[in-house]
Coordinates of C-alpha atoms in Angstrom, one line a residue:
X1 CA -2.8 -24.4 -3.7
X2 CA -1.1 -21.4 -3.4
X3 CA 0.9 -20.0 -6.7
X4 CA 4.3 -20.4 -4.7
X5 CA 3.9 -24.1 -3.6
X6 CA 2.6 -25.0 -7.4
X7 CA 6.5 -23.8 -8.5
X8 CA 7.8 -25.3 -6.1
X9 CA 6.0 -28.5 -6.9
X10 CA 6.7 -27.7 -10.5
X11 CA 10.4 -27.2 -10.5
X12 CA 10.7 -30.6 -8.6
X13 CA 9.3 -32.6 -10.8
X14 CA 11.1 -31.0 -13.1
X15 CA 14.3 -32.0 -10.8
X16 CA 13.2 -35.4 -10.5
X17 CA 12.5 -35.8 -14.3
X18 CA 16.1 -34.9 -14.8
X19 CA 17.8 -37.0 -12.3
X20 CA 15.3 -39.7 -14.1
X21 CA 17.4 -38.8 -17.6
X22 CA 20.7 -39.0 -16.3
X23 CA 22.9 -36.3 -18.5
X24 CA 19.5 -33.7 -18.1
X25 CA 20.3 -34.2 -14.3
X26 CA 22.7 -31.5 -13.9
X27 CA 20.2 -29.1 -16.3
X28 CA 17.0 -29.8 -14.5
X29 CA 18.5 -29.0 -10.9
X30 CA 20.1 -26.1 -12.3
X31 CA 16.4 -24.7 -13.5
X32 CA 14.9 -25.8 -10.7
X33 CA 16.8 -23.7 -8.7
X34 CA 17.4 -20.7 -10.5
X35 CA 13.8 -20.6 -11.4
X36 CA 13.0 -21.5 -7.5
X37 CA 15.1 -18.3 -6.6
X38 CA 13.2 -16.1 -9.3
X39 CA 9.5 -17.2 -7.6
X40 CA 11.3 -16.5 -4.0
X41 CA 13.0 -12.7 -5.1
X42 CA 9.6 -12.1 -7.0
X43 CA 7.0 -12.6 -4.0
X44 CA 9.3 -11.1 -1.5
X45 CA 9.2 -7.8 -3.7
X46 CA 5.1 -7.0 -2.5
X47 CA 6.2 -7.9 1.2
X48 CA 8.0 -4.0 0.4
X49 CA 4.9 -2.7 -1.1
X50 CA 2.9 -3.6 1.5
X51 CA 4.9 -1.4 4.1
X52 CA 3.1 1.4 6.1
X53 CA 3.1 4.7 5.5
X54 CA 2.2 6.8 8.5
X55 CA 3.3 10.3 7.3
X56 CA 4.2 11.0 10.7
X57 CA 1.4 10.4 12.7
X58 CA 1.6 8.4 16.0
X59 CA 0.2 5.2 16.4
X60 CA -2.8 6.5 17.8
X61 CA -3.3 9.2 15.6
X62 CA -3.3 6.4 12.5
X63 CA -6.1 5.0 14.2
X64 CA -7.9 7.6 14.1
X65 CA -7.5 7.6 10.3
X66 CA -8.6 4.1 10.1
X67 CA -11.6 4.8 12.1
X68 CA -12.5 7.2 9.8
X69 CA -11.5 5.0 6.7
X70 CA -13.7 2.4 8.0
X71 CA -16.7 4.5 8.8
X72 CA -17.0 6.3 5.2
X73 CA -14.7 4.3 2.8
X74 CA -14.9 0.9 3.2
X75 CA -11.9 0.0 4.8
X76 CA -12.0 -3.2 6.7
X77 CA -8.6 -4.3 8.2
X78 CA -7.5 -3.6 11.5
X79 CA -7.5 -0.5 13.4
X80 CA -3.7 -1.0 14.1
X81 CA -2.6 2.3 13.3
X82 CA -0.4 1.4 10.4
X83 CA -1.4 2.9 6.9
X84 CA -0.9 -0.1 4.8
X85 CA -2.1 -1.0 1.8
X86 CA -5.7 -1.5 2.4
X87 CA -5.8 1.7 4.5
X88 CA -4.5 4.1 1.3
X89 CA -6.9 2.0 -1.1
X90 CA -9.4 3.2 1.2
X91 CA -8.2 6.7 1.0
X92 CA -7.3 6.8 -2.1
X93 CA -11.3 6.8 -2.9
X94 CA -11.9 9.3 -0.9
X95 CA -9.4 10.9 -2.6
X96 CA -11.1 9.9 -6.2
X97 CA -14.5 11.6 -4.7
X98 CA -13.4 14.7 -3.9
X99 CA -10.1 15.6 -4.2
X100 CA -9.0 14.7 -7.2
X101 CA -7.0 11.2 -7.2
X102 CA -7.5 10.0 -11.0
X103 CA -4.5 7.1 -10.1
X104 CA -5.3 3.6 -9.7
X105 CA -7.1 2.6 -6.6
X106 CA -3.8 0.6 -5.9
X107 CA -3.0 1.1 -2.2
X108 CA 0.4 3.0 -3.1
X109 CA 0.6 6.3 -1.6
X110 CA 2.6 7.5 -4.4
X111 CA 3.3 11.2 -6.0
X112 CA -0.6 11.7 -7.1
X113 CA -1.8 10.0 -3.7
X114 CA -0.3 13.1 -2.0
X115 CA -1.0 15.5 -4.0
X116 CA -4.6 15.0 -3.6
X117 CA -4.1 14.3 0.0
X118 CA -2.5 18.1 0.3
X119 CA -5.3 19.7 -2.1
X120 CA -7.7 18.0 0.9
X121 CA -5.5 19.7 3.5
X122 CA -5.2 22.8 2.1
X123 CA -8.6 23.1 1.8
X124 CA -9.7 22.6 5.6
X125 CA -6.6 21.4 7.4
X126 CA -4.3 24.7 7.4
X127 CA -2.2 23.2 4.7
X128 CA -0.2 25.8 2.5
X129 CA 2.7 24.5 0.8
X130 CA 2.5 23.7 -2.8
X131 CA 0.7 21.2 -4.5
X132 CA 3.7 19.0 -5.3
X133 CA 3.0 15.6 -4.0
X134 CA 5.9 15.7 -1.7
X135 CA 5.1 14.5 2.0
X136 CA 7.3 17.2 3.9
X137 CA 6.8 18.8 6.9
X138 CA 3.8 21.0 6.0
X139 CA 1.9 18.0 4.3
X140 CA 3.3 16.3 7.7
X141 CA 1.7 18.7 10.2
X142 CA -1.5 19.3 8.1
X143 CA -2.3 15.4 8.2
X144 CA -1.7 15.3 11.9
X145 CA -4.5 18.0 12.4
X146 CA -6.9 15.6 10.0
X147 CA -6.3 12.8 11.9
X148 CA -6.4 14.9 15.3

């Protein structure tokens, strides 16, 4: 059973129990619902995390990227040309290997993500801006020649 239908589950009985009670009525729907919200707000928040992050690149060119990610580091999602999750975990040891990432293997590609991504593009993919973990429009062009 998955996590959200056990609170769901949960908070009803707890519902029921105080209809059951009569004056804990009003109380036990009042939980039940507030903590029903809480579970909803709280799993819709990694919905958010697990948004792409192309940097820029085309469709086609985030394939590419995936091909790669699947050939060398382990990735093993679809080749849909959205960096997700699963395609920065991916990268992110690559990144660890030889560029490097000391973060979390999290999927997240955060400040230190980038900045490891741009010491890998200044090394071989004309990138020359600073070292600063910001995806602008140097870090932007370099990554489309990677994934070229």
């Amino acid at each position: 059973m998955r996590p959200n239908a056990l609170g769901r589950t949960i908070a009803g009985l707890i519902a029921v129990a105080g209809l059951a009670a009569g004056s804990v009525a009003t109380a036990g729907t009042g939980y039940a619902a507030t903590a029903t919200t809480a579970r909803t707000a709280a799993a819709a928040q990694p919905a958010s995390a697990a948004a792409t992050q192309n940097f820029g690149l085309t469709t086609a060119e985030a394939k590419n990227v995936q091909e790669f990610l699947a050939d060398y580091w382990g990735y093993t999602d679809s080749i849909d040309g959205q960096l997700g999750t699963n395609s920065w975990k991916a990268f992110q040891r690559c990144l660890a290997r030889y560029w490097g990432y000391t973060g979390a293997i999290d999927g997240d590609p955060g400040t230190n993500t980038i900045k490891a991504l741009q010491r890998l593009l200044a090394d071989d993919y004309g990138y020359t801006g600073a070292i600063d973990g910001v995806a602008g429009a140097g870090t932007r062009a370099a990554f489309k020649r990677f994934a070229a």
